[in-house]
Structures are given as C-alpha cells and as structure tokens.
PDB file of C-alpha atoms in Angstrom:
ATOM      1  CA  UNK L 169     152.521 131.507  45.885  1.00 53.00           C
ATOM      2  CA  UNK L 170     149.687 131.458  48.411  1.00 54.00           C
ATOM      3  CA  UNK L 171     149.564 129.142  51.407  1.00 55.00           C
ATOM      4  CA  UNK L 172     148.071 125.738  50.749  1.00 55.00           C
ATOM      5  CA  UNK L 173     144.622 125.126  52.280  1.00 53.00           C
ATOM      6  CA  UNK L 174     144.606 123.158  55.530  1.00 53.00           C
ATOM      7  CA  UNK L 175     144.000 119.499  54.798  1.00 50.00           C
ATOM      8  CA  UNK L 176     141.193 117.668  56.589  1.00 49.00           C
ATOM      9  CA  UNK L 177     142.133 114.494  58.428  1.00 50.00           C
ATOM     10  CA  UNK L 178     141.530 111.414  56.315  1.00 48.00           C
ATOM     11  CA  UNK L 179     139.147 109.869  58.914  1.00 49.00           C
ATOM     12  CA  UNK L 180     137.028 112.989  59.087  1.00 50.00           C
ATOM     13  CA  UNK L 181     137.018 113.371  55.317  1.00 53.00           C
ATOM     14  CA  UNK L 182     135.830 109.805  54.762  1.00 54.00           C
ATOM     15  CA  UNK L 183     133.178 109.737  57.460  1.00 56.00           C
ATOM     16  CA  UNK L 184     132.116 113.346  57.507  1.00 60.00           C
ATOM     17  CA  UNK L 185     132.020 113.228  61.343  1.00 68.00           C
ATOM     18  CA  UNK L 186     133.442 116.039  63.426  1.00 81.00           C
ATOM     19  CA  UNK L 187     136.244 114.752  65.652  1.00 81.00           C
ATOM     20  CA  UNK L 188     135.129 116.976  68.545  1.00 86.00           C
ATOM     21  CA  UNK L 189     131.648 115.489  68.343  1.00 90.00           C
ATOM     22  CA  UNK L 190     133.065 111.975  68.550  1.00 90.00           C
ATOM     23  CA  UNK L 191     135.051 112.869  71.659  1.00 90.00           C
ATOM     24  CA  UNK L 192     131.985 114.476  73.268  1.00 92.00           C
ATOM     25  CA  UNK L 193     129.852 111.403  72.602  1.00 92.00           C
ATOM     26  CA  UNK L 194     132.533 109.133  74.056  1.00 92.00           C
ATOM     27  CA  UNK L 195     132.735 111.251  77.210  1.00 92.00           C
ATOM     28  CA  UNK L 196     128.945 111.264  77.457  1.00 94.00           C
ATOM     29  CA  UNK L 197     128.913 107.471  77.198  1.00 94.00           C
ATOM     30  CA  UNK L 198     131.455 107.257  80.024  1.00 94.00           C
ATOM     31  CA  UNK L 199     129.168 109.362  82.223  1.00 94.00           C
ATOM     32  CA  UNK L 200     126.158 107.201  81.337  1.00 95.00           C
ATOM     33  CA  UNK L 201     128.135 104.075  82.228  1.00 94.00           C
ATOM     34  CA  UNK L 202     129.022 105.652  85.570  1.00 94.00           C
ATOM     35  CA  UNK L 203     125.347 106.463  86.191  1.00 93.00           C
ATOM     36  CA  UNK L 204     124.365 102.882  85.356  1.00 93.00           C
ATOM     37  CA  UNK L 205     126.821 101.557  87.945  1.00 92.00           C
ATOM     38  CA  UNK L 206     125.360 103.934  90.541  1.00 92.00           C
ATOM     39  CA  UNK L 207     121.826 102.867  89.638  1.00 92.00           C
ATOM     40  CA  UNK L 208     122.755  99.206  89.991  1.00 88.00           C
ATOM     41  CA  UNK L 209     124.313  99.896  93.384  1.00 88.00           C
ATOM     42  CA  UNK L 210     121.212 101.829  94.467  1.00 87.00           C
ATOM     43  CA  UNK L 211     118.942  98.969  93.304  1.00 81.00           C
ATOM     44  CA  UNK L 212     120.956  96.460  95.311  1.00 81.00           C
ATOM     45  CA  UNK L 213     120.752  98.606  98.445  1.00 83.00           C
ATOM     46  CA  UNK L 214     117.017  99.216  97.993  1.00 81.00           C
ATOM     47  CA  UNK L 215     116.545  95.470  97.567  1.00 76.00           C
ATOM     48  CA  UNK L 216     118.379  94.792 100.827  1.00 81.00           C
ATOM     49  CA  UNK L 217     116.138  97.286 102.643  1.00 83.00           C
ATOM     50  CA  UNK L 218     113.006  95.802 101.067  1.00 78.00           C
ATOM     51  CA  UNK L 219     114.038  92.301 102.166  1.00 78.00           C
ATOM     52  CA  UNK L 220     114.613  93.569 105.700  1.00 82.00           C
ATOM     53  CA  UNK L 221     111.254  95.297 105.981  1.00 79.00           C
ATOM     54  CA  UNK L 222     109.428  92.445 104.304  1.00 79.00           C
ATOM     55  CA  UNK L 223     110.288  90.416 107.405  1.00 83.00           C
ATOM     56  CA  UNK L 224     109.568  93.309 109.789  1.00 87.00           C
ATOM     57  CA  UNK L 225     106.100  93.860 108.295  1.00 88.00           C
ATOM     58  CA  UNK L 226     105.031  90.219 108.554  1.00 90.00           C
ATOM     59  CA  UNK L 227     104.001  90.267 112.254  1.00 93.00           C
ATOM     60  CA  UNK L 228     101.963  93.406 111.566  1.00 93.00           C
ATOM     61  CA  UNK L 229     100.219  91.693 108.648  1.00 93.00           C
ATOM     62  CA  UNK L 230      99.475  88.753 110.966  1.00 94.00           C
ATOM     63  CA  UNK L 231      97.816  91.074 113.487  1.00 95.00           C
ATOM     64  CA  UNK L 232      95.834  92.673 110.688  1.00 95.00           C
ATOM     65  CA  UNK L 233      94.614  89.264 109.530  1.00 95.00           C
ATOM     66  CA  UNK L 234      93.437  88.442 113.053  1.00 95.00           C
ATOM     67  CA  UNK L 235      91.279  91.574 113.115  1.00 96.00           C
ATOM     68  CA  UNK L 236      89.953  91.022 109.596  1.00 96.00           C
ATOM     69  CA  UNK L 237      88.775  87.527 110.522  1.00 92.00           C
ATOM     70  CA  UNK L 238      86.388  89.129 113.030  1.00 94.00           C
ATOM     71  CA  UNK L 239      84.756  91.238 110.290  1.00 95.00           C
ATOM     72  CA  UNK L 240      82.137  89.267 108.322  1.00 93.00           C
ATOM     73  CA  UNK L 241      82.692  89.150 104.551  1.00 95.00           C
ATOM     74  CA  UNK L 242      85.589  91.597 104.701  1.00 97.00           C
ATOM     75  CA  UNK L 243      87.419  90.251 101.665  1.00 97.00           C
ATOM     76  CA  UNK L 244      84.239  89.834  99.623  1.00 97.00           C
ATOM     77  CA  UNK L 245      83.406  93.491 100.276  1.00 96.00           C
ATOM     78  CA  UNK L 246      86.950  94.659  99.496  1.00 97.00           C
ATOM     79  CA  UNK L 247      87.068  92.703  96.225  1.00 97.00           C
ATOM     80  CA  UNK L 248      83.637  93.901  95.094  1.00 96.00           C
ATOM     81  CA  UNK L 249      84.586  97.507  95.873  1.00 96.00           C
ATOM     82  CA  UNK L 250      87.745  97.318  93.780  1.00 96.00           C
ATOM     83  CA  UNK L 251      87.155  98.838  90.306  1.00 95.00           C
ATOM     84  CA  UNK L 252      88.932  95.981  88.513  1.00 95.00           C
ATOM     85  CA  UNK L 253      88.713  92.934  90.769  1.00 96.00           C
ATOM     86  CA  UNK L 254      85.022  93.511  91.460  1.00 95.00           C
ATOM     87  CA  UNK L 255      84.261  92.992  87.774  1.00 94.00           C
ATOM     88  CA  UNK L 256      85.906  89.561  87.824  1.00 94.00           C
ATOM     89  CA  UNK L 257      83.579  87.965  90.395  1.00 95.00           C
ATOM     90  CA  UNK L 258      80.441  86.191  89.237  1.00 94.00           C
ATOM     91  CA  UNK L 259      77.378  85.838  91.450  1.00 93.00           C
ATOM     92  CA  UNK L 260      78.441  82.271  92.169  1.00 93.00           C
ATOM     93  CA  UNK L 261      81.888  83.546  93.154  1.00 95.00           C
ATOM     94  CA  UNK L 262      80.218  85.863  95.696  1.00 96.00           C
ATOM     95  CA  UNK L 263      78.881  82.805  97.522  1.00 95.00           C
ATOM     96  CA  UNK L 264      82.330  81.206  97.643  1.00 96.00           C
ATOM     97  CA  UNK L 265      84.090  84.403  98.717  1.00 97.00           C
ATOM     98  CA  UNK L 266      81.898  84.508 101.836  1.00 96.00           C
ATOM     99  CA  UNK L 267      84.084  81.645 103.100  1.00 97.00           C
ATOM    100  CA  UNK L 268      87.342  83.506 102.380  1.00 97.00           C
ATOM    101  CA  UNK L 269      88.979  84.117 105.769  1.00 96.00           C
ATOM    102  CA  UNK L 270      92.267  85.710 104.768  1.00 96.00           C
ATOM    103  CA  UNK L 271      94.494  86.692 101.873  1.00 97.00           C
ATOM    104  CA  UNK L 272      98.282  86.606 102.125  1.00 96.00           C
ATOM    105  CA  UNK L 273     101.045  87.883  99.871  1.00 95.00           C
ATOM    106  CA  UNK L 274     104.465  86.511 100.746  1.00 93.00           C
ATOM    107  CA  UNK L 275     107.690  87.495  99.015  1.00 90.00           C
ATOM    108  CA  UNK L 276     110.418  84.930  98.536  1.00 88.00           C
ATOM    109  CA  UNK L 277     113.335  85.285 100.917  1.00 82.00           C
ATOM    110  CA  UNK L 278     115.132  86.889  97.998  1.00 81.00           C
ATOM    111  CA  UNK L 279     112.322  89.271  97.016  1.00 76.00           C
ATOM    112  CA  UNK L 280     113.566  89.699  93.463  1.00 82.00           C
ATOM    113  CA  UNK L 281     112.989  85.987  92.745  1.00 88.00           C
ATOM    114  CA  UNK L 282     109.215  86.003  93.179  1.00 91.00           C
ATOM    115  CA  UNK L 283     106.225  85.828  95.521  1.00 94.00           C
ATOM    116  CA  UNK L 284     103.155  83.756  96.456  1.00 96.00           C
ATOM    117  CA  UNK L 285      99.508  84.838  96.804  1.00 97.00           C
ATOM    118  CA  UNK L 286      97.433  82.631  99.113  1.00 98.00           C
ATOM    119  CA  UNK L 287      93.664  82.578  99.703  1.00 98.00           C
ATOM    120  CA  UNK L 288      92.665  80.861 102.968  1.00 97.00           C
ATOM    121  CA  UNK L 289      89.132  79.498 103.219  1.00 97.00           C
ATOM    122  CA  UNK L 290      86.920  78.286 106.019  1.00 96.00           C
ATOM    123  CA  UNK L 291      85.299  74.892 105.510  1.00 96.00           C
ATOM    124  CA  UNK L 292      82.805  75.277 102.674  1.00 96.00           C
ATOM    125  CA  UNK L 293      80.554  73.177 100.427  1.00 95.00           C
ATOM    126  CA  UNK L 294      82.360  74.159  97.212  1.00 96.00           C
ATOM    127  CA  UNK L 295      85.833  72.583  97.422  1.00 96.00           C
ATOM    128  CA  UNK L 296      87.976  70.574  99.796  1.00 96.00           C
ATOM    129  CA  UNK L 297      90.978  72.929  99.790  1.00 97.00           C
ATOM    130  CA  UNK L 298      91.492  75.108 102.853  1.00 97.00           C
ATOM    131  CA  UNK L 299      93.949  77.267 100.924  1.00 97.00           C
ATOM    132  CA  UNK L 300      94.543  78.133  97.285  1.00 98.00           C
ATOM    133  CA  UNK L 301      97.933  79.519  96.287  1.00 97.00           C
ATOM    134  CA  UNK L 302      99.523  80.926  93.183  1.00 96.00           C
ATOM    135  CA  UNK L 303     103.299  81.311  92.963  1.00 95.00           C
ATOM    136  CA  UNK L 304     105.369  83.508  90.654  1.00 94.00           C
ATOM    137  CA  UNK L 305     109.039  82.695  90.170  1.00 93.00           C
ATOM    138  CA  UNK L 306     111.107  85.242  88.268  1.00 90.00           C
ATOM    139  CA  UNK L 307     113.673  83.512  86.079  1.00 86.00           C
ATOM    140  CA  UNK L 308     116.870  85.162  84.907  1.00 83.00           C
ATOM    141  CA  UNK L 309     116.134  84.087  81.351  1.00 80.00           C
ATOM    142  CA  UNK L 310     112.668  83.648  79.902  1.00 77.00           C
ATOM    143  CA  UNK L 311     109.172  84.433  81.192  1.00 82.00           C
ATOM    144  CA  UNK L 312     108.018  84.179  84.801  1.00 87.00           C
ATOM    145  CA  UNK L 313     107.248  80.645  85.966  1.00 90.00           C
ATOM    146  CA  UNK L 314     103.661  80.444  87.324  1.00 93.00           C
ATOM    147  CA  UNK L 315     102.310  77.540  89.374  1.00 94.00           C
ATOM    148  CA  UNK L 316      99.055  77.238  91.325  1.00 95.00           C
ATOM    149  CA  UNK L 317      96.950  74.977  93.509  1.00 96.00           C
ATOM    150  CA  UNK L 318      94.602  72.537  91.825  1.00 95.00           C
ATOM    151  CA  UNK L 319      91.086  73.140  93.143  1.00 95.00           C
ATOM    152  CA  UNK L 320      89.508  69.980  94.534  1.00 95.00           C
ATOM    153  CA  UNK L 321      85.892  70.783  93.695  1.00 95.00           C
ATOM    154  CA  UNK L 322      83.115  69.086  95.606  1.00 93.00           C
ATOM    155  CA  UNK L 323      81.069  66.873  93.302  1.00 90.00           C
ATOM    156  CA  UNK L 324      78.482  68.968  91.509  1.00 87.00           C
ATOM    157  CA  UNK L 325      79.984  72.270  92.710  1.00 84.00           C
ATOM    158  CA  UNK L 326      82.820  72.783  90.261  1.00 79.00           C
ATOM    159  CA  UNK L 327      82.662  75.933  88.153  1.00 66.00           C
ATOM    160  CA  UNK L 328      85.887  75.743  86.153  1.00 46.00           C
ATOM    161  CA  UNK L 329      84.167  76.821  82.937  1.00 44.00           C
ATOM    162  CA  UNK L 330      82.160  79.694  84.337  1.00 42.00           C
ATOM    163  CA  UNK L 331      78.480  80.201  85.038  1.00 44.00           C
ATOM    164  CA  UNK L 332      75.975  80.018  82.180  1.00 39.00           C
ATOM    165  CA  UNK L 333      73.072  82.450  82.180  1.00 42.00           C
ATOM    166  CA  UNK L 334      69.579  81.243  81.368  1.00 45.00           C
ATOM    167  CA  UNK L 335      69.001  80.836  77.652  1.00 42.00           C
ATOM    168  CA  UNK L 336      66.571  83.351  76.177  1.00 49.00           C
ATOM    169  CA  UNK L 337      64.827  82.356  72.947  1.00 49.00           C
ATOM    170  CA  UNK L 338      67.227  81.164  70.275  1.00 46.00           C
ATOM    171  CA  UNK L 339      70.100  83.219  71.639  1.00 45.00           C
ATOM    172  CA  UNK L 340      73.117  81.370  72.904  1.00 40.00           C
ATOM    173  CA  UNK L 341      73.461  81.824  76.703  1.00 43.00           C
ATOM    174  CA  UNK L 342      76.277  84.057  77.892  1.00 45.00           C
ATOM    175  CA  UNK L 343      78.937  82.451  80.029  1.00 47.00           C
ATOM    176  CA  UNK L 344      80.677  84.369  82.808  1.00 68.00           C
ATOM    177  CA  UNK L 345      84.161  83.175  83.577  1.00 87.00           C
ATOM    178  CA  UNK L 346      84.626  82.436  87.256  1.00 93.00           C
ATOM    179  CA  UNK L 347      87.378  84.245  89.144  1.00 95.00           C
ATOM    180  CA  UNK L 348      88.586  80.806  90.234  1.00 95.00           C
ATOM    181  CA  UNK L 349      89.700  80.056  86.689  1.00 92.00           C
ATOM    182  CA  UNK L 350      92.592  82.355  87.589  1.00 94.00           C
ATOM    183  CA  UNK L 351      94.146  79.450  89.495  1.00 94.00           C
ATOM    184  CA  UNK L 352      94.233  77.378  86.309  1.00 90.00           C
ATOM    185  CA  UNK L 353      96.070  80.108  84.362  1.00 89.00           C
ATOM    186  CA  UNK L 354      99.591  78.747  84.725  1.00 90.00           C
ATOM    187  CA  UNK L 355     102.283  78.559  82.080  1.00 80.00           C
ATOM    188  CA  UNK L 356     103.224  75.223  80.574  1.00 68.00           C
ATOM    189  CA  UNK L 357     106.421  74.210  78.850  1.00 58.00           C
ATOM    190  CA  UNK L 358     106.550  74.741  75.133  1.00 57.00           C
ATOM    191  CA  UNK L 359     106.206  71.585  73.052  1.00 55.00           C
ATOM    192  CA  UNK L 360     109.551  69.932  72.440  1.00 53.00           C
ATOM    193  CA  UNK L 361     111.368  71.930  75.121  1.00 59.00           C
ATOM    194  CA  UNK L 362     113.205  69.958  77.798  1.00 58.00           C
ATOM    195  CA  UNK L 363     114.731  72.927  79.599  1.00 59.00           C
ATOM    196  CA  UNK L 364     112.927  73.292  82.946  1.00 55.00           C
ATOM    197  CA  UNK L 365     113.187  77.081  82.654  1.00 55.00           C
ATOM    198  CA  UNK L 366     111.401  77.347  79.290  1.00 59.00           C
ATOM    199  CA  UNK L 367     107.763  78.328  79.782  1.00 59.00           C
ATOM    200  CA  UNK L 368     105.049  80.024  77.779  1.00 60.00           C
ATOM    201  CA  UNK L 369     104.618  83.622  78.880  1.00 67.00           C
ATOM    202  CA  UNK L 370     101.437  84.734  80.671  1.00 70.00           C
ATOM    203  CA  UNK L 371     100.554  88.338  81.472  1.00 70.00           C
ATOM    204  CA  UNK L 372      98.946  88.196  84.918  1.00 86.00           C
ATOM    205  CA  UNK L 373      97.602  91.637  85.777  1.00 92.00           C
ATOM    206  CA  UNK L 374      95.278  90.215  88.438  1.00 94.00           C
ATOM    207  CA  UNK L 375      98.241  89.108  90.550  1.00 95.00           C
ATOM    208  CA  UNK L 376      99.891  92.505  90.224  1.00 94.00           C
ATOM    209  CA  UNK L 377      96.698  94.285  91.296  1.00 96.00           C
ATOM    210  CA  UNK L 378      96.255  92.038  94.335  1.00 97.00           C
ATOM    211  CA  UNK L 379      99.921  92.334  95.360  1.00 95.00           C
ATOM    212  CA  UNK L 380     100.536  96.023  94.714  1.00 94.00           C
ATOM    213  CA  UNK L 381      97.097  97.584  95.191  1.00 96.00           C
ATOM    214  CA  UNK L 382      94.603  95.532  97.228  1.00 97.00           C
ATOM    215  CA  UNK L 383      96.951  93.770  99.654  1.00 95.00           C
ATOM    216  CA  UNK L 384      98.872  96.824 100.990  1.00 93.00           C
ATOM    217  CA  UNK L 385      95.662  98.495 102.232  1.00 95.00           C
ATOM    218  CA  UNK L 386      92.427  96.499 101.719  1.00 96.00           C
ATOM    219  CA  UNK L 387      90.637  98.786 104.187  1.00 96.00           C
ATOM    220  CA  UNK L 388      90.619 101.477 101.508  1.00 95.00           C
ATOM    221  CA  UNK L 389      88.362  99.312  99.365  1.00 96.00           C
ATOM    222  CA  UNK L 390      86.349  97.869 102.253  1.00 95.00           C
ATOM    223  CA  UNK L 391      85.393 101.436 103.182  1.00 93.00           C
ATOM    224  CA  UNK L 392      84.600 102.336  99.579  1.00 85.00           C
ATOM    225  CA  UNK L 393      80.943 101.389  99.991  1.00 61.00           C
ATOM    226  CA  UNK L 394      79.836 103.955  97.409  1.00 61.00           C
ATOM    227  CA  UNK L 395      80.906 101.509  94.710  1.00 57.00           C
ATOM    228  CA  UNK L 396      78.617  98.765  96.047  1.00 57.00           C
ATOM    229  CA  UNK L 397      74.910  98.350  95.218  1.00 52.00           C
ATOM    230  CA  UNK L 398      72.605  99.431  98.059  1.00 48.00           C
ATOM    231  CA  UNK L 399      71.104  95.920  98.274  1.00 47.00           C
ATOM    232  CA  UNK L 400      74.520  94.468  99.085  1.00 51.00           C
ATOM    233  CA  UNK L 401      75.261  97.172 101.622  1.00 48.00           C
ATOM    234  CA  UNK L 402      71.942  96.661 103.426  1.00 48.00           C
ATOM    235  CA  UNK L 403      72.459  92.902 103.688  1.00 48.00           C
ATOM    236  CA  UNK L 404      76.023  93.546 104.886  1.00 48.00           C
ATOM    237  CA  UNK L 405      74.842  95.862 107.701  1.00 47.00           C
ATOM    238  CA  UNK L 406      72.228  93.312 108.751  1.00 44.00           C
ATOM    239  CA  UNK L 407      74.956  90.658 108.821  1.00 44.00           C
ATOM    240  CA  UNK L 408      77.201  92.816 111.001  1.00 44.00           C
ATOM    241  CA  UNK L 409      74.368  93.420 113.464  1.00 44.00           C
ATOM    242  CA  UNK L 410      73.408  89.745 113.555  1.00 44.00           C
ATOM    243  CA  UNK L 411      77.021  88.793 114.367  1.00 44.00           C
ATOM    244  CA  UNK L 412      77.204  91.394 117.137  1.00 45.00           C
ATOM    245  CA  UNK L 413      80.518  92.626 115.758  1.00 41.00           C
ATOM    246  CA  UNK L 414      82.122  95.198 118.024  1.00 39.00           C
ATOM    247  CA  UNK L 415      84.265  97.516 115.979  1.00 39.00           C
ATOM    248  CA  UNK L 416      84.090 101.108 114.827  1.00 37.00           C
ATOM    249  CA  UNK L 417      82.363 101.506 111.464  1.00 40.00           C
ATOM    250  CA  UNK L 418      83.855 104.226 109.299  1.00 40.00           C
ATOM    251  CA  UNK L 419      82.145 107.573 108.843  1.00 40.00           C
ATOM    252  CA  UNK L 420      81.460 106.648 105.241  1.00 38.00           C
ATOM    253  CA  UNK L 421      79.671 103.487 106.325  1.00 45.00           C
ATOM    254  CA  UNK L 422      77.584 105.406 108.868  1.00 40.00           C
ATOM    255  CA  UNK L 423      76.679 108.059 106.305  1.00 39.00           C
ATOM    256  CA  UNK L 424      75.502 105.408 103.860  1.00 39.00           C
ATOM    257  CA  UNK L 425      73.411 103.700 106.532  1.00 40.00           C
ATOM    258  CA  UNK L 426      71.645 107.006 107.185  1.00 36.00           C
ATOM    259  CA  UNK L 427      70.941 107.444 103.475  1.00 36.00           C
ATOM    260  CA  UNK L 428      69.615 103.920 103.115  1.00 37.00           C
ATOM    261  CA  UNK L 429      67.634 103.909 106.376  1.00 37.00           C
ATOM    262  CA  UNK L 430      66.578 107.561 106.918  1.00 38.00           C
ATOM    263  CA  UNK L 431      63.812 106.565 109.275  1.00 40.00           C
ATOM    264  CA  UNK L 432      66.063 104.672 111.691  1.00 39.00           C
TER     265      UNK L 432
END
C-alpha cells in the first residue's frame, strides 16, 4: 500500500489561509506597532522643541512689528498681494485695512491646543475696537472650538452683510462679502446639546493661510508688487514719499517705479 497523502491542518483547510502568511502578517503588524510608538515619541519631542522656539521667536516678532508700524499700509499691501487673501477684501475693506497697525499669531502655551490671531487697529471711524481676535481651541473630541471678537461698529459704518454694488437696470445688485464677516464665522453648539465641547464644525482656511503662510514672512507678499494694480502702487509710492519714510525699498519696488515713472 502507498503512503497516505499528508493531511492539511484543519484551520488551514477551513480558512484556505497559508499559515506562513499569517505569521508574516503578524510580524509585520508588530513592526508597524513599533514604528507607531517611535512616531509618537518623535511627535512629542518635536512638540517640545516647537513650544520652546515659539517663546524664543516672540521677541523677534515684536521687533518686526515695531519696524512694520513705520511702513505705511504694510498689511494692506501684503494682504492685497496674497493670491488668496487679496481676493477676500472689498474696496470698503481697503479703507479699513489702512488703519491696521499689526497682525499677531500667538500659539497657546501648549501649542497643540490651539492659537489666536489678532488684528490691532489704530483709532478709526469704522469701529470702536482697537483689536479684533479669533481663537481656535483644538478639542480632544469633536471639532475645533472657534471664538472671536464682536465688532463694535460705529453707527452707520457697519458692513456685516457686505457691500452692495450699484443696481443696473432690473438686475439684482451683486453683494460682496466683507472680509470682516470672518470674525462672525464662529461655531455654535448644536441644538439640544449641553456638553460644552460639542460644537458645529467650521472649515476655516483663511486662518490657516494667515497662520502658516502670511504671518511667517509677510515681507514676501509686501514685495510682490507685480500682483498689485499700477494705480495702487503709484498711490503707495506717493504715500511713502509724503511720510518721509526712511527705509530701503526692495529692488522689485524700485524696478516697478522705473516702469511706472520712466521720465523721473
């Protein structure tokens, strides 16, 4: 009689899975778990370094703000030159932004819990606030909690619903939404929810752009005069001259002045 064929293990026969494959997958999972632990450790260490340098950078940001305050309409120019933020400002917003003296982005002491964006304004005829802030608090469960200053508009100057263009014929006038509506975009608690950490989710790309793109180096956009209309640039140069500002204008700015005023 011939030898009986080797019997397959019952588990393998029922599942059709190769035992060696199962062992390999289990070992692979162990390695992935080890990598996850290393990644978590790395994230914690990076966070500690970020918290340290967040404090170290602050005095440098303060010195930068002092210099910016001496440059007329710096933040208006930087915002208008930004490819995204520039599209969010109405003509009426331009007038208000001329009073914007500084912008600040401040991380919470524990940077992973959130940050605050603050706009500081000189005295102006549009609202009583000297600063407008918007705060983002990252919750462990649920969407980010967003709170903001309430704008105290001067009577007759409020533009919470945007600026309406002149009506032409029977067409309904277009309405531009003011950038300052951004301060009213905060999340409210869902109806019937008592938990203080339950909020409606809001996707706020504007805040991310200001924090991660404009704020780190606004000079990049201030110098990007090619994105501005020539009429704005000319008025800006006249304003600089009238204020007698003493600072070095970038080569790009000088080149544009030559193009706009070839006879000077």
